[in-house]
Structure formats: C-alpha cells, structure tokens
Coordinates of C-alpha atoms in Angstrom, one line a residue:
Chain H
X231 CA 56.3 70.7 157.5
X232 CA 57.0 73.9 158.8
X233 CA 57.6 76.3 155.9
X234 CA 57.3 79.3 157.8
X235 CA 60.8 78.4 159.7
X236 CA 62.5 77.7 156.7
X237 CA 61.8 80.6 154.4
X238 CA 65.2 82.4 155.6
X239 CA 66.8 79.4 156.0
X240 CA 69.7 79.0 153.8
X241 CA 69.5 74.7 153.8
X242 CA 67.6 73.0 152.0
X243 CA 64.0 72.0 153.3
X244 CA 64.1 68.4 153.3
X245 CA 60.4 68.1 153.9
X246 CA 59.5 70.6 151.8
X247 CA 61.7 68.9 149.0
X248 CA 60.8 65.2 149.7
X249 CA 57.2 66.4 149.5
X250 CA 58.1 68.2 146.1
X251 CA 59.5 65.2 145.0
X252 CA 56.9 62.5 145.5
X253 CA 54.9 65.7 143.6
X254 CA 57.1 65.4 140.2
X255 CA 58.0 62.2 140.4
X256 CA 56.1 60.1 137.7
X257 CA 56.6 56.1 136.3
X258 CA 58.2 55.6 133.3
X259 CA 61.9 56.3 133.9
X260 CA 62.8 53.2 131.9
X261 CA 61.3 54.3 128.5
X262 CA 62.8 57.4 129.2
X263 CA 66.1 56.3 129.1
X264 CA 65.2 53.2 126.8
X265 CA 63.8 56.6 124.7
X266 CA 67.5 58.8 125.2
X267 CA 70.1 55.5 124.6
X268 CA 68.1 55.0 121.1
X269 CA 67.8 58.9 120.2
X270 CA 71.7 59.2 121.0
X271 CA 72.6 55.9 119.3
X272 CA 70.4 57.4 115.8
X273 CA 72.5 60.9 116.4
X274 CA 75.9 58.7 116.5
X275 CA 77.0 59.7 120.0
X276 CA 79.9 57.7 120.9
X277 CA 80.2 55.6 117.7
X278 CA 83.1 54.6 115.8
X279 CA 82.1 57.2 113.5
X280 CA 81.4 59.8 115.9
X281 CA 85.1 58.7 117.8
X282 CA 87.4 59.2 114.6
X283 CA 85.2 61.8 113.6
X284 CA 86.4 63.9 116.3
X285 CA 90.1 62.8 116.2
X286 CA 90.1 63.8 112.7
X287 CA 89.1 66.9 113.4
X288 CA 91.8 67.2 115.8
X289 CA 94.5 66.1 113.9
X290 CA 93.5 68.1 111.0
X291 CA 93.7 70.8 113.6
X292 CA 97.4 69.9 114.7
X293 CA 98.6 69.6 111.1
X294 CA 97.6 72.5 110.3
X295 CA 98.8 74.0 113.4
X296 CA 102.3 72.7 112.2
X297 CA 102.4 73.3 109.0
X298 CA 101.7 77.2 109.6
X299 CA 104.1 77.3 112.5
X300 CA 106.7 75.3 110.1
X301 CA 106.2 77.5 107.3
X302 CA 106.7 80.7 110.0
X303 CA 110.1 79.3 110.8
X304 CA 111.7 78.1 107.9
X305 CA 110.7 82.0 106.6
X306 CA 112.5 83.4 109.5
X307 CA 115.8 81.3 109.2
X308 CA 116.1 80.8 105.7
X309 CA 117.9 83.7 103.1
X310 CA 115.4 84.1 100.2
X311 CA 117.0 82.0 97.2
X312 CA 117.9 83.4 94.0
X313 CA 115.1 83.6 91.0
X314 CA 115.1 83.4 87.6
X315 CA 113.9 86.9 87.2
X316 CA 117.0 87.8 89.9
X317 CA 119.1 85.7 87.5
X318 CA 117.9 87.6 84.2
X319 CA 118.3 91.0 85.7
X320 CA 122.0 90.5 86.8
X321 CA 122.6 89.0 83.5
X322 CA 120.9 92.4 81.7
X323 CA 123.3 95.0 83.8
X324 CA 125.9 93.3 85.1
X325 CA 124.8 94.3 88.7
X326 CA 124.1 92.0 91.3
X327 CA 123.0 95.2 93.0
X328 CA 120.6 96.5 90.3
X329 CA 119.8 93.0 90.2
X330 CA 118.8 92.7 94.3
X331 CA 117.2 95.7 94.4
X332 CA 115.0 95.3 91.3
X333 CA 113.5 91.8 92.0
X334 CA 113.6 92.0 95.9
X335 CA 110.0 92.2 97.2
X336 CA 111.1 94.3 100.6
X337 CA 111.2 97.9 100.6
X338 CA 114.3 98.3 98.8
X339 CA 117.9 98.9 101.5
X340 CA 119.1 102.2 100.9
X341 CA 122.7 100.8 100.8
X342 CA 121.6 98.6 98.3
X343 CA 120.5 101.6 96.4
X344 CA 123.9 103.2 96.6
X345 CA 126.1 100.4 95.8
X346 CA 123.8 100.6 92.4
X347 CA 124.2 104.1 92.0
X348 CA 128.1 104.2 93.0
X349 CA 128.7 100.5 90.3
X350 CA 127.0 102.7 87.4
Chain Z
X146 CA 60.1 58.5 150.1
X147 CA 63.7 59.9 150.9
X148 CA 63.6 62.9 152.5
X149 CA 67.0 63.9 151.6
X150 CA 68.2 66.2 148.4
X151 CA 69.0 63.9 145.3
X152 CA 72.5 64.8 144.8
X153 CA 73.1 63.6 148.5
X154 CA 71.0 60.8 148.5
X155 CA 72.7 59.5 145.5
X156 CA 76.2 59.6 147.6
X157 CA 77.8 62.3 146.0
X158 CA 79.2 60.3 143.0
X159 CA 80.0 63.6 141.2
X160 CA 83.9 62.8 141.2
X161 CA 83.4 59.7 138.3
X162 CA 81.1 62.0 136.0
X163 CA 84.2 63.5 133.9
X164 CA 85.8 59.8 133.7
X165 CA 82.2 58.9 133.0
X166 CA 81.8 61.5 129.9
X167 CA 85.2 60.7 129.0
X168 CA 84.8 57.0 128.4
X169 CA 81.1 57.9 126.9
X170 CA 82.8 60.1 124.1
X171 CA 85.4 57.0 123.6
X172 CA 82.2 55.2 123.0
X173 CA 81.6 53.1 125.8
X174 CA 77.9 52.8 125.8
X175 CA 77.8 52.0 129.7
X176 CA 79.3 55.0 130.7
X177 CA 76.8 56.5 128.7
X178 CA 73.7 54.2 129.7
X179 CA 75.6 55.3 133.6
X180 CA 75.2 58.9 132.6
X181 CA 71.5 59.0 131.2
X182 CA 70.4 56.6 134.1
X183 CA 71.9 58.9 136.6
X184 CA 70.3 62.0 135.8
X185 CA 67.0 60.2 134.2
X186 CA 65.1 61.5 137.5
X187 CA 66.5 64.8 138.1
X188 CA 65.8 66.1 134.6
X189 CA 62.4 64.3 134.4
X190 CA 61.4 66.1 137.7
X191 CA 62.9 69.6 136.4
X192 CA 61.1 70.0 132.9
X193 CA 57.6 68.8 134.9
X194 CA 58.6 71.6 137.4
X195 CA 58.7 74.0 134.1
X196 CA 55.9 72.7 131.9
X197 CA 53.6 71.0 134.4
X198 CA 52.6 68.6 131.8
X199 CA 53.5 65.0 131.9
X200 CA 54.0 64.3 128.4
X201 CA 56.0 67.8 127.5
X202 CA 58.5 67.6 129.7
X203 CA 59.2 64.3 128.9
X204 CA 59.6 65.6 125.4
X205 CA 61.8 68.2 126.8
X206 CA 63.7 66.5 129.0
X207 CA 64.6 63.6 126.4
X208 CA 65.3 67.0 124.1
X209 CA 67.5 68.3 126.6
X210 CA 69.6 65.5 127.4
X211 CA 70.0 64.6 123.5
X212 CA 71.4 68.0 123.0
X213 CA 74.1 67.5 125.8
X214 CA 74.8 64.1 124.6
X215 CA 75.3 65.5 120.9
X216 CA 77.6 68.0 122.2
X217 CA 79.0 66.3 124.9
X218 CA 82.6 66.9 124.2
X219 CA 82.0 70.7 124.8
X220 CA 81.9 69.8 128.5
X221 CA 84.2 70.8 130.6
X222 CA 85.8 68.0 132.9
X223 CA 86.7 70.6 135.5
X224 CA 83.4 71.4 136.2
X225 CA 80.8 69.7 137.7
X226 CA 78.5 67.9 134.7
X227 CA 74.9 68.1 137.0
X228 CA 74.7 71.8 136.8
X229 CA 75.7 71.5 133.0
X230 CA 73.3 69.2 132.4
X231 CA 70.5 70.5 134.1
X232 CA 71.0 74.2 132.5
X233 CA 70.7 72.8 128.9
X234 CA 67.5 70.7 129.9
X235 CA 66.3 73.4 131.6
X236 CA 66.5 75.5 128.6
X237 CA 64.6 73.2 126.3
X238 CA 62.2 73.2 129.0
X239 CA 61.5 76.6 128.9
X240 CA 61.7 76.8 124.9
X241 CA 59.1 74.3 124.6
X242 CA 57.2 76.4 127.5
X243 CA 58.0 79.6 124.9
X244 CA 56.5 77.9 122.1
X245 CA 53.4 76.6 123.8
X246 CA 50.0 77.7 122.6
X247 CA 48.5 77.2 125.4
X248 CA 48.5 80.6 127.1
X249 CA 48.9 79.7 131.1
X250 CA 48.4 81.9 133.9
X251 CA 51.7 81.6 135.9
X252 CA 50.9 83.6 138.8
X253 CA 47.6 84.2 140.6
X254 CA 46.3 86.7 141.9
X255 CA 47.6 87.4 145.7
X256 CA 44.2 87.8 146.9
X257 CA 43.7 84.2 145.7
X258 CA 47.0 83.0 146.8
X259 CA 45.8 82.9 150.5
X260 CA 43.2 80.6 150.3
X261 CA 41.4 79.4 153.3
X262 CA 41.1 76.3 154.4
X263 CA 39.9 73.2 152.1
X264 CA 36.4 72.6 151.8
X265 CA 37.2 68.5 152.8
X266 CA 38.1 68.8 156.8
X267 CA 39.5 65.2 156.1
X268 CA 42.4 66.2 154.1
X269 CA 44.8 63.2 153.9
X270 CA 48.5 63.5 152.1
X271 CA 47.3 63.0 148.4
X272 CA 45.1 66.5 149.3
X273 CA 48.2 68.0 150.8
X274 CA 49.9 67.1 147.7
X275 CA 47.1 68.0 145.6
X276 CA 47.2 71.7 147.3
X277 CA 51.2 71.5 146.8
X278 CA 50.7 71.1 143.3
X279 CA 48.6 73.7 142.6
X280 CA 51.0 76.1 144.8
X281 CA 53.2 75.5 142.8
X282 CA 51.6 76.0 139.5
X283 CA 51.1 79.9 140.6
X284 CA 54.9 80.1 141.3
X285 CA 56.6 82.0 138.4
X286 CA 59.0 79.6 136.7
X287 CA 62.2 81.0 137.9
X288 CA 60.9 80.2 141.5
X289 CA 59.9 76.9 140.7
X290 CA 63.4 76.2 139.5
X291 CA 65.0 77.5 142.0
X292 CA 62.7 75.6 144.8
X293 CA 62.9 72.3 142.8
X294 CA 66.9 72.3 142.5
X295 CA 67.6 73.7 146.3
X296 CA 65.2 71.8 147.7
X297 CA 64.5 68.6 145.7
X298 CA 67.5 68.1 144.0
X299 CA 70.4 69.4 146.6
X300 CA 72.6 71.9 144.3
X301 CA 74.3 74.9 145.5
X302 CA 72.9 78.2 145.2
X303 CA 76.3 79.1 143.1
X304 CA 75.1 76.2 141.0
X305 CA 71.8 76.9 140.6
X306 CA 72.8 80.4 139.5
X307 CA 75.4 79.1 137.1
X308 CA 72.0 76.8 135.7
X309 CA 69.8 79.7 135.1
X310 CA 72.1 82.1 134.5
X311 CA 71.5 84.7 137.2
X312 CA 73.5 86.1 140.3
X313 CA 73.5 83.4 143.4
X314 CA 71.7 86.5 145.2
X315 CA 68.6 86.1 142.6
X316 CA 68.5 82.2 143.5
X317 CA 68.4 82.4 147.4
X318 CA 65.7 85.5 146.8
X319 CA 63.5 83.0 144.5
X320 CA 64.2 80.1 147.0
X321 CA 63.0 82.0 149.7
X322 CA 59.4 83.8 147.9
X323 CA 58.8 80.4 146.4
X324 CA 58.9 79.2 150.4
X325 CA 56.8 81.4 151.3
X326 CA 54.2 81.5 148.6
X327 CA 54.3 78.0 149.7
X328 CA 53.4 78.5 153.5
X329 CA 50.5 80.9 152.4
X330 CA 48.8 77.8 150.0
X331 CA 49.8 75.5 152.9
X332 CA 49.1 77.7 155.7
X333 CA 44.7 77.6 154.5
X334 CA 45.0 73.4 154.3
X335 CA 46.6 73.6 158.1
X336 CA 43.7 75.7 159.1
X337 CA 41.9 73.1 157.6
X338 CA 42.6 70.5 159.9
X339 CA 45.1 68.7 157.9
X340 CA 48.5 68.2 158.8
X341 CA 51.2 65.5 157.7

C-alpha cells in the first residue's frame, strides 16, 4: 500500500479499501438479514395489508381529486337554478328582477338593479 | 479478499434495484430478501465504520434498513437506491452514535497521530490491520464515511455527497485527510519493518 501516492488521487484506493474491508467485515450476515426479513415482515412491508393499504390511499386520492375537479366544472357550466326563496320573492313583487337581485349571492349587476328600479 | 470497490465487484447490478423495490412494494418477498441481501454487507460495514462497535452498528444498521423498508415507496425509481439506502442507515448510525453515553475521543491528538514504529519488529497483516483500525478510530466520522464509501464501497463522490448531505467538494477534501491521516499511522508500522 502506498497511501502517500494516493492522497490526491481522485480513484479509489483499492488497497487501501480492500484492506478497510477485511477491517469491517464481521460474520453474521445471515442473522442479519434473517434479523431485517422478520423485523419488515412484523412492520407489514409488502403484505397484502401493506399493498391495498397503499392503493387505497391512492384511490382515495384520485376520487377526491375528481370529485373537486367535477364539482369545479359543473359550477362553471351550469346557470344557478331557481330557489324557493327566488320563487317566494318573485311571487311577493311581481319582479323577476327584484326577485334576482334580492336572492342572488354575487354582487348584485347594476343592470339588474335598474331594470328593478325602471319595473317599479 | 477482493481488492476491488463493492459496487464494482458486485457487477454493477444497479439497473434491476427500481424493478427490485417495485416488485418488493407489490409484495414479492424475494425481491425483498434480493434487496436486504444485497446491501446486507455494505450497511453492516458503514454503521461499524460510524460506531466502531460490533453489536451497535448491527443495531443501527438493522434500524436503518427497517426504516427504508417502512418507507420504501418514498423512493425514487429514477435515482440510484445505494446512495438512498446508505444515507438513511448512515443516519441511524450517527443517531445511535448521538445518543451514546459513552463519551469517545474521535480525534487524537496530532502529536500522537505520528506514532513511530511498533514496538513488535515482526509485525504481520493482523498488526497492520490492528494499526489500521486504530487509524481509523482517530478519524472524525465524516472522514471515516467518506474513506469507507470511496474506497471500500466504490460510490461517486456526487453520491457520497448526496449520502451525507454535503457539497462533493467536502467529500473529495475528507477522502483525501482521511488518506493521509492514514499514511501518518501507517507510515510508523513501515518504519517498523512491516510491510504487506
């Protein structure tokens, strides 16, 4: 071994390493995995349980992905349907108007507003 | 005794570890018994290189790997799974170091670093060993990394920065101080009389 070539060099030192090796190398490599494959079996890595478990949680994802994307949509395509209350107010004054601009839950449209003003 | 880094030794089967965590998430207990058998060595060797005790880093090693295991489908296929591996075993190494009672002297005193040559003129390889091992218990621990996976187990200096989570620049500066802290230790046993 010849560390004092190899301190700059940017290759491993394959003396140097084998050396280090046969240093922190020690038996018992079979109970350690014997050891890991029974700790990771008690945890439930890659069971049944652990498997579904984690397509669950990705379907639960998707759904819910979907249902707020759906939900997004049919909001931005759909005209907002009449209500009772919309009902009751047009049946009180006789304005669809006062009516729409009474129960809308938007800011109400100014020409909304004068249409009200000009029926009265 | 191969005198060849792990990684390279082992054939550079690195390309079937994301179809081999794949098919371990799926539950195939092979892949899995694949994965853990693989890296068995590597990790033991790394959390000895951190604790320098037998027992402990056995603890943390098996620690370390039952984390990743746990956690295994955080992994990123794209990515080599060594470097991941290593980083969260290495971590659970040094927590367990952290945690330790024990207070350790992890650097000498220069002035004792030298050394001279052994007392035993008939220094064979378990003295040189003997020597190497106590070299390396005055390394700090981030040069004992850094030596162990350039030099023992074959990764990249961009991996081994990606492992310990420091600039490849730091990696191939601890490489090279552990080296030489090394020559100085090994320098006194040559002097000795002993060579390999």
């Amino acid at each position: 071994m010849n560390p004092e070539s190899k301190a700059f060099s940017a290759e491993p030192d394959r003396v140097l390493g084998a050396e280090l090796r046969a240093l922190l190398d020690r038996p018992g490599e079979a109970e350690f995995v014997a050891a890991v494959m029974a700790g990771a079996a008690a945890a439930g890595v890659g069971s049944t349980r652990a498997v579904l478990g984690r397509w669950a949680r990705l379907a639960v994802a998707g759904l819910i992905v979907a249902a707020v994307g759906s939900a997004l949509v049919i909001r931005s395509t759909t005209e907002p349907a009449a209500t009772l209350d919309t009902e009751w107010v047009a049946a009180a004054t006789g304005s669809a108007a006062a009516a729409a601009l009474f129960t809308s839950q938007n800011a109400p449209d100014a020409t909304v507003l004068y249409a009200s003003v000009e029926s009265n | 005794m191969s005198a060849v880094p792990d990684r390279e030794a082992a054939g550079s089967r690195d390309d079937d570890e994301p179809a081999l965590v794949a098919r371990a998430l799926a539950g195939d207990r092979t892949a899995l018994g694949v994965l853990v058998t693989r890296f068995a060595a590597p990790v033991r060797r790394l959390a000895y290189a951190i604790l320098r005790d037998a027992d402990e880093a056995d603890d943390a090693a098996q620690d370390g790997v039952l984390q990743a295991l746990v956690k295994l489908d955080r992994y990123d296929p794209s990515r080599p799974f060594g470097p991941w591996l290593m980083r969260i075993v290495a971590n659970a190494a040094i927590d367990r170091r952290r945690r330790r009672a024990v207070r350790e002297t992890s650097e000498l005193d220069e002035g004792l670093v030298g050394g001279g040559p052994l007392p035993d003129v008939e220094v064979d390889r378990l003295a040189l060993r003997q020597r190497l091992a106590m070299a390396l218990d005055t390394l700090p621990q981030r040069y004992r990394m850094a030596l162990v996976l350039f030099d023992v187990e074959g990764y990249s200096q961009a991996e081994i920065a990606e492992i310990l989570g420091v600039a490849p620049g730091t990696v191939r500066s601890a490489v090279f101080h552990a080296r030489r802290r090394l020559r100085r230790w090994l320098e006194g046993w040559k002097e000795g009389g002993g060579e390999s």
